[in-house]
């Protein structure tokens, strides 16, 4: 049987790249995209990252940098990003046997049996850029978790935007280099705990004892460790999983001080939620509404 080989395609700075497609003069210039109601930064071009702009940083704190460094700022446009995502995914789907759309800007693909995996990935990258204008990075490896590691290397440390992680020595080197908090599925809480017990890199984690990993990081953590060792535990899911909960949360564009406006907004958001629910032919057992005041006042 053919040994499993997967690839993870990840769109670079996706929302910022989408804005650039329609405004090519912004190539090589700092671009940031802000969350709904322009609250905080949700996407940054590489040039914006170089200026020290952090993900999730509130926009009001960046006023000086934006002005002095001539940063181009966009409000988020999710219908545009969704449309661009569909184009990218459709372009890639033509080239592979099986594919799992993992998020708006990431997809896992089956590269098993490809004699020249790197060449295929480079060609795929070229095609996506040509057809959609979106740059992607591709990490190739025998498991999904290793694909994530390869993807990080492809994005940050290669000229081609493609990295193949498939031999033992190379995998070991990569895992010794990767800080444990950079691992797929390791949140800040787990990362802090792992560091406290002396597990600082991905390599430290996959060298730990299985029963210890399971006890402290559950079955999911153990699967991740096994994947780092090269044993596939997460299969390619070609059909999208149905969402267990659907949330439409937005900040208001301006201050709302009367009930009518509030009702209007809530019914619009409820409508959006219901649409998403119908799309996946689901049924709701519970509806909850939350409203908060401005955290910056």
mmCIF file of N, CA and C in Angstrom, residues 205-297:
data_model
loop_
_atom_site.group_PDB
_atom_site.id
_atom_site.type_symbol
_atom_site.label_atom_id
_atom_site.label_comp_id
_atom_site.label_asym_id
_atom_site.label_seq_id
_atom_site.Cartn_x
_atom_site.Cartn_y
_atom_site.Cartn_z
ATOM 1 N N UNK A 205 7.970 17.078 24.076
ATOM 2 C CA UNK A 205 6.623 16.539 24.263
ATOM 3 C C UNK A 205 6.501 15.134 23.680
ATOM 4 N N UNK A 206 6.997 14.937 22.447
ATOM 5 C CA UNK A 206 6.802 13.600 21.865
ATOM 6 C C UNK A 206 7.767 12.566 22.457
ATOM 7 N N UNK A 207 8.746 13.040 23.255
ATOM 8 C CA UNK A 207 9.629 12.095 23.963
ATOM 9 C C UNK A 207 9.060 11.704 25.325
ATOM 10 N N UNK A 208 7.996 12.400 25.751
ATOM 11 C CA UNK A 208 7.409 12.113 27.070
ATOM 12 C C UNK A 208 6.682 10.766 27.048
ATOM 13 N N UNK A 209 6.400 10.271 28.244
ATOM 14 C CA UNK A 209 5.750 8.971 28.396
ATOM 15 C C UNK A 209 4.264 9.062 28.018
ATOM 16 N N UNK A 210 3.777 8.071 27.262
ATOM 17 C CA UNK A 210 2.394 8.076 26.777
ATOM 18 C C UNK A 210 1.351 8.245 27.882
ATOM 19 N N UNK A 211 1.509 7.480 28.970
ATOM 20 C CA UNK A 211 0.486 7.557 30.021
ATOM 21 C C UNK A 211 0.511 8.926 30.704
ATOM 22 N N UNK A 212 1.701 9.541 30.803
ATOM 23 C CA UNK A 212 1.810 10.894 31.373
ATOM 24 C C UNK A 212 1.099 11.904 30.459
ATOM 25 N N UNK A 213 1.352 11.778 29.155
ATOM 26 C CA UNK A 213 0.719 12.703 28.192
ATOM 27 C C UNK A 213 -0.801 12.584 28.271
ATOM 28 N N UNK A 214 -1.286 11.336 28.296
ATOM 29 C CA UNK A 214 -2.736 11.109 28.324
ATOM 30 C C UNK A 214 -3.348 11.683 29.593
ATOM 31 N N UNK A 215 -2.635 11.505 30.709
ATOM 32 C CA UNK A 215 -3.153 11.981 31.995
ATOM 33 C C UNK A 215 -3.266 13.510 32.006
ATOM 34 N N UNK A 216 -2.254 14.181 31.458
ATOM 35 C CA UNK A 216 -2.225 15.642 31.554
ATOM 36 C C UNK A 216 -2.805 16.379 30.343
ATOM 37 N N UNK A 217 -2.801 15.724 29.185
ATOM 38 C CA UNK A 217 -3.274 16.419 27.968
ATOM 39 C C UNK A 217 -4.407 15.670 27.276
ATOM 40 N N UNK A 218 -5.006 14.700 27.949
ATOM 41 C CA UNK A 218 -6.121 13.896 27.431
ATOM 42 C C UNK A 218 -5.727 13.068 26.203
ATOM 43 N N UNK A 219 -6.702 12.361 25.663
ATOM 44 C CA UNK A 219 -6.472 11.486 24.508
ATOM 45 C C UNK A 219 -6.027 12.295 23.294
ATOM 46 N N UNK A 220 -6.589 13.482 23.156
ATOM 47 C CA UNK A 220 -6.239 14.349 22.011
ATOM 48 C C UNK A 220 -4.747 14.691 22.041
ATOM 49 N N UNK A 221 -4.239 15.016 23.235
ATOM 50 C CA UNK A 221 -2.821 15.329 23.392
ATOM 51 C C UNK A 221 -1.938 14.141 23.031
ATOM 52 N N UNK A 222 -2.398 12.946 23.414
ATOM 53 C CA UNK A 222 -1.639 11.737 23.096
ATOM 54 C C UNK A 222 -1.607 11.501 21.582
ATOM 55 N N UNK A 223 -2.761 11.712 20.949
ATOM 56 C CA UNK A 223 -2.810 11.555 19.484
ATOM 57 C C UNK A 223 -1.853 12.514 18.806
ATOM 58 N N UNK A 224 -1.817 13.745 19.315
ATOM 59 C CA UNK A 224 -0.922 14.757 18.744
ATOM 60 C C UNK A 224 0.538 14.304 18.870
ATOM 61 N N UNK A 225 0.899 13.775 20.056
ATOM 62 C CA UNK A 225 2.270 13.301 20.271
ATOM 63 C C UNK A 225 2.612 12.156 19.316
ATOM 64 N N UNK A 226 1.654 11.241 19.116
ATOM 65 C CA UNK A 226 1.874 10.117 18.199
ATOM 66 C C UNK A 226 2.054 10.623 16.772
ATOM 67 N N UNK A 227 1.275 11.648 16.416
ATOM 68 C CA UNK A 227 1.397 12.226 15.073
ATOM 69 C C UNK A 227 2.778 12.858 14.881
ATOM 70 N N UNK A 228 3.292 13.475 15.951
ATOM 71 C CA UNK A 228 4.630 14.068 15.877
ATOM 72 C C UNK A 228 5.693 12.989 15.663
ATOM 73 N N UNK A 229 5.389 11.782 16.168
ATOM 74 C CA UNK A 229 6.326 10.663 15.978
ATOM 75 C C UNK A 229 6.129 9.996 14.615
ATOM 76 N N UNK A 230 5.114 10.476 13.862
ATOM 77 C CA UNK A 230 4.928 9.948 12.508
ATOM 78 C C UNK A 230 3.807 8.940 12.339
ATOM 79 N N UNK A 231 3.010 8.723 13.404
ATOM 80 C CA UNK A 231 1.866 7.800 13.292
ATOM 81 C C UNK A 231 0.583 8.595 13.061
ATOM 82 N N UNK A 232 -0.075 8.426 11.906
ATOM 83 C CA UNK A 232 -1.297 9.207 11.639
ATOM 84 C C UNK A 232 -2.432 8.833 12.593
ATOM 85 N N UNK A 233 -3.006 9.830 13.258
ATOM 86 C CA UNK A 233 -4.147 9.604 14.158
ATOM 87 C C UNK A 233 -5.361 10.442 13.755
ATOM 88 N N UNK A 234 -5.135 11.487 12.986
ATOM 89 C CA UNK A 234 -6.249 12.331 12.534
ATOM 90 C C UNK A 234 -6.427 12.115 11.038
ATOM 91 N N UNK A 235 -7.587 11.550 10.678
ATOM 92 C CA UNK A 235 -7.833 11.230 9.267
ATOM 93 C C UNK A 235 -8.217 12.485 8.492
ATOM 94 N N UNK A 236 -8.144 12.369 7.179
ATOM 95 C CA UNK A 236 -8.567 13.450 6.293
ATOM 96 C C UNK A 236 -10.092 13.420 6.237
ATOM 97 N N UNK A 237 -10.736 14.510 6.626
ATOM 98 C CA UNK A 237 -12.209 14.544 6.618
ATOM 99 C C UNK A 237 -12.689 15.334 5.420
ATOM 100 N N UNK A 238 -13.193 14.591 4.412
ATOM 101 C CA UNK A 238 -13.544 15.270 3.168
ATOM 102 C C UNK A 238 -14.858 16.042 3.251
ATOM 103 N N UNK A 239 -15.811 15.535 4.060
ATOM 104 C CA UNK A 239 -17.064 16.287 4.186
ATOM 105 C C UNK A 239 -16.984 17.138 5.446
ATOM 106 N N UNK A 240 -17.463 18.357 5.338
ATOM 107 C CA UNK A 240 -17.364 19.297 6.462
ATOM 108 C C UNK A 240 -18.201 18.794 7.628
ATOM 109 N N UNK A 241 -17.631 18.879 8.820
ATOM 110 C CA UNK A 241 -18.372 18.491 10.018
ATOM 111 C C UNK A 241 -19.474 19.518 10.266
ATOM 112 N N UNK A 242 -20.620 19.036 10.734
ATOM 113 C CA UNK A 242 -21.681 19.982 11.076
ATOM 114 C C UNK A 242 -21.299 20.726 12.352
ATOM 115 N N UNK A 243 -21.595 22.013 12.354
ATOM 116 C CA UNK A 243 -21.266 22.809 13.536
ATOM 117 C C UNK A 243 -22.225 22.463 14.669
ATOM 118 N N UNK A 244 -21.660 22.359 15.892
ATOM 119 C CA UNK A 244 -22.492 22.078 17.068
ATOM 120 C C UNK A 244 -23.118 23.382 17.581
ATOM 121 N N UNK A 245 -22.420 24.492 17.357
ATOM 122 C CA UNK A 245 -23.034 25.775 17.709
ATOM 123 C C UNK A 245 -22.677 26.816 16.653
ATOM 124 N N UNK A 246 -23.576 27.743 16.472
ATOM 125 C CA UNK A 246 -23.396 28.786 15.456
ATOM 126 C C UNK A 246 -23.513 30.125 16.168
ATOM 127 N N UNK A 247 -22.547 30.979 15.922
ATOM 128 C CA UNK A 247 -22.554 32.277 16.612
ATOM 129 C C UNK A 247 -22.393 33.393 15.599
ATOM 130 N N UNK A 248 -23.226 34.406 15.705
ATOM 131 C CA UNK A 248 -23.025 35.609 14.901
ATOM 132 C C UNK A 248 -22.815 36.738 15.893
ATOM 133 N N UNK A 249 -21.566 37.173 16.052
ATOM 134 C CA UNK A 249 -21.334 38.241 17.032
ATOM 135 C C UNK A 249 -20.682 39.414 16.331
ATOM 136 N N UNK A 250 -21.211 40.574 16.568
ATOM 137 C CA UNK A 250 -20.720 41.781 15.905
ATOM 138 C C UNK A 250 -20.645 42.913 16.924
ATOM 139 N N UNK A 251 -19.743 43.840 16.669
ATOM 140 C CA UNK A 251 -19.760 45.071 17.462
ATOM 141 C C UNK A 251 -20.615 46.085 16.697
ATOM 142 N N UNK A 252 -21.232 46.990 17.423
ATOM 143 C CA UNK A 252 -22.051 48.003 16.757
ATOM 144 C C UNK A 252 -21.158 49.088 16.161
ATOM 145 N N UNK A 253 -21.578 49.601 15.016
ATOM 146 C CA UNK A 253 -20.794 50.634 14.323
ATOM 147 C C UNK A 253 -20.752 51.942 15.089
ATOM 148 N N UNK A 254 -21.863 52.256 15.772
ATOM 149 C CA UNK A 254 -21.865 53.483 16.576
ATOM 150 C C UNK A 254 -22.614 53.197 17.873
ATOM 151 N N UNK A 255 -22.607 54.178 18.778
ATOM 152 C CA UNK A 255 -23.283 53.979 20.059
ATOM 153 C C UNK A 255 -24.776 53.782 19.826
ATOM 154 N N UNK A 256 -25.357 52.813 20.531
ATOM 155 C CA UNK A 256 -26.797 52.571 20.391
ATOM 156 C C UNK A 256 -27.459 52.957 21.702
ATOM 157 N N UNK A 257 -28.399 53.904 21.599
ATOM 158 C CA UNK A 257 -29.014 54.348 22.860
ATOM 159 C C UNK A 257 -30.539 54.247 22.837
ATOM 160 N N UNK A 258 -31.091 53.521 21.825
ATOM 161 C CA UNK A 258 -32.535 53.283 21.920
ATOM 162 C C UNK A 258 -32.880 51.841 21.566
ATOM 163 N N UNK A 259 -33.990 51.379 22.108
ATOM 164 C CA UNK A 259 -34.370 49.978 22.010
ATOM 165 C C UNK A 259 -34.647 49.545 20.576
ATOM 166 N N UNK A 260 -35.246 50.430 19.786
ATOM 167 C CA UNK A 260 -35.599 50.054 18.410
ATOM 168 C C UNK A 260 -34.365 49.633 17.606
ATOM 169 N N UNK A 261 -33.299 50.447 17.708
ATOM 170 C CA UNK A 261 -32.065 50.131 16.970
ATOM 171 C C UNK A 261 -31.477 48.797 17.434
ATOM 172 N N UNK A 262 -31.569 48.581 18.763
ATOM 173 C CA UNK A 262 -31.030 47.347 19.328
ATOM 174 C C UNK A 262 -31.803 46.143 18.797
ATOM 175 N N UNK A 263 -33.144 46.278 18.775
ATOM 176 C CA UNK A 263 -34.003 45.189 18.265
ATOM 177 C C UNK A 263 -33.663 44.895 16.813
ATOM 178 N N UNK A 264 -33.484 45.962 16.049
ATOM 179 C CA UNK A 264 -33.198 45.821 14.619
ATOM 180 C C UNK A 264 -31.899 45.021 14.403
ATOM 181 N N UNK A 265 -30.844 45.414 15.163
ATOM 182 C CA UNK A 265 -29.563 44.728 15.042
ATOM 183 C C UNK A 265 -29.679 43.269 15.429
ATOM 184 N N UNK A 266 -30.341 43.013 16.555
ATOM 185 C CA UNK A 266 -30.440 41.632 17.033
ATOM 186 C C UNK A 266 -31.212 40.767 16.048
ATOM 187 N N UNK A 267 -32.288 41.316 15.460
ATOM 188 C CA UNK A 267 -33.050 40.489 14.518
ATOM 189 C C UNK A 267 -32.236 40.208 13.253
ATOM 190 N N UNK A 268 -31.386 41.165 12.842
ATOM 191 C CA UNK A 268 -30.517 40.928 11.679
ATOM 192 C C UNK A 268 -29.541 39.799 11.966
ATOM 193 N N UNK A 269 -28.912 39.839 13.150
ATOM 194 C CA UNK A 269 -27.931 38.808 13.507
ATOM 195 C C UNK A 269 -28.610 37.442 13.662
ATOM 196 N N UNK A 270 -29.825 37.446 14.245
ATOM 197 C CA UNK A 270 -30.568 36.195 14.418
ATOM 198 C C UNK A 270 -30.879 35.594 13.043
ATOM 199 N N UNK A 271 -31.190 36.463 12.112
ATOM 200 C CA UNK A 271 -31.467 36.062 10.734
ATOM 201 C C UNK A 271 -30.247 35.372 10.108
ATOM 202 N N UNK A 272 -29.067 35.984 10.301
ATOM 203 C CA UNK A 272 -27.810 35.404 9.797
ATOM 204 C C UNK A 272 -27.586 34.014 10.377
ATOM 205 N N UNK A 273 -27.816 33.889 11.689
ATOM 206 C CA UNK A 273 -27.629 32.606 12.359
ATOM 207 C C UNK A 273 -28.577 31.559 11.785
ATOM 208 N N UNK A 274 -29.829 31.949 11.608
ATOM 209 C CA UNK A 274 -30.843 31.017 11.090
ATOM 210 C C UNK A 274 -30.471 30.560 9.681
ATOM 211 N N UNK A 275 -29.917 31.466 8.898
ATOM 212 C CA UNK A 275 -29.499 31.120 7.530
ATOM 213 C C UNK A 275 -28.415 30.040 7.568
ATOM 214 N N UNK A 276 -27.416 30.252 8.433
ATOM 215 C CA UNK A 276 -26.326 29.266 8.564
ATOM 216 C C UNK A 276 -26.867 27.919 9.039
ATOM 217 N N UNK A 277 -27.851 27.983 9.924
ATOM 218 C CA UNK A 277 -28.455 26.763 10.473
ATOM 219 C C UNK A 277 -29.172 25.988 9.361
ATOM 220 N N UNK A 278 -29.932 26.717 8.534
ATOM 221 C CA UNK A 278 -30.668 26.065 7.426
ATOM 222 C C UNK A 278 -29.699 25.477 6.403
ATOM 223 N N UNK A 279 -28.583 26.194 6.163
ATOM 224 C CA UNK A 279 -27.597 25.719 5.186
ATOM 225 C C UNK A 279 -27.101 24.315 5.522
ATOM 226 N N UNK A 280 -26.934 24.027 6.841
ATOM 227 C CA UNK A 280 -26.441 22.692 7.205
ATOM 228 C C UNK A 280 -27.582 21.779 7.667
ATOM 229 N N UNK A 281 -28.833 22.213 7.384
ATOM 230 C CA UNK A 281 -30.044 21.409 7.668
ATOM 231 C C UNK A 281 -30.073 20.928 9.114
ATOM 232 N N UNK A 282 -29.753 21.838 10.023
ATOM 233 C CA UNK A 282 -29.771 21.494 11.448
ATOM 234 C C UNK A 282 -30.996 22.084 12.124
ATOM 235 N N UNK A 283 -31.109 21.767 13.407
ATOM 236 C CA UNK A 283 -32.236 22.217 14.192
ATOM 237 C C UNK A 283 -31.677 22.741 15.512
ATOM 238 N N UNK A 284 -32.204 23.861 16.005
ATOM 239 C CA UNK A 284 -31.655 24.444 17.240
ATOM 240 C C UNK A 284 -32.458 24.011 18.457
ATOM 241 N N UNK A 285 -31.734 23.690 19.544
ATOM 242 C CA UNK A 285 -32.440 23.353 20.786
ATOM 243 C C UNK A 285 -32.353 24.516 21.775
ATOM 244 N N UNK A 286 -31.422 25.422 21.519
ATOM 245 C CA UNK A 286 -31.281 26.541 22.445
ATOM 246 C C UNK A 286 -30.776 27.787 21.711
ATOM 247 N N UNK A 287 -31.333 28.926 22.057
ATOM 248 C CA UNK A 287 -30.874 30.190 21.476
ATOM 249 C C UNK A 287 -30.469 31.104 22.626
ATOM 250 N N UNK A 288 -29.285 31.689 22.535
ATOM 251 C CA UNK A 288 -28.936 32.656 23.587
ATOM 252 C C UNK A 288 -28.450 33.948 22.938
ATOM 253 N N UNK A 289 -28.729 35.039 23.618
ATOM 254 C CA UNK A 289 -28.338 36.365 23.121
ATOM 255 C C UNK A 289 -27.464 37.011 24.184
ATOM 256 N N UNK A 290 -26.342 37.592 23.763
ATOM 257 C CA UNK A 290 -25.548 38.331 24.750
ATOM 258 C C UNK A 290 -25.282 39.740 24.217
ATOM 259 N N UNK A 291 -25.338 40.705 25.115
ATOM 260 C CA UNK A 291 -25.066 42.098 24.739
ATOM 261 C C UNK A 291 -24.089 42.640 25.775
ATOM 262 N N UNK A 292 -23.031 43.301 25.312
ATOM 263 C CA UNK A 292 -22.114 43.900 26.293
ATOM 264 C C UNK A 292 -21.913 45.376 25.960
ATOM 265 N N UNK A 293 -21.540 46.117 26.972
ATOM 266 C CA UNK A 293 -21.262 47.538 26.763
ATOM 267 C C UNK A 293 -19.823 47.685 26.225
ATOM 268 N N UNK A 294 -19.480 48.868 25.819
ATOM 269 C CA UNK A 294 -18.152 49.140 25.240
ATOM 270 C C UNK A 294 -17.050 48.941 26.275
ATOM 271 N N UNK A 295 -16.141 47.966 26.037
ATOM 272 C CA UNK A 295 -15.079 47.693 27.028
ATOM 273 C C UNK A 295 -14.039 48.805 27.118
ATOM 274 N N UNK A 296 -14.029 49.717 26.143
ATOM 275 C CA UNK A 296 -13.023 50.784 26.168
ATOM 276 C C UNK A 296 -13.535 52.047 26.877
ATOM 277 N N UNK A 297 -14.799 52.023 27.322
ATOM 278 C CA UNK A 297 -15.322 53.200 28.036
ATOM 279 C C UNK A 297 -15.242 52.960 29.537
#
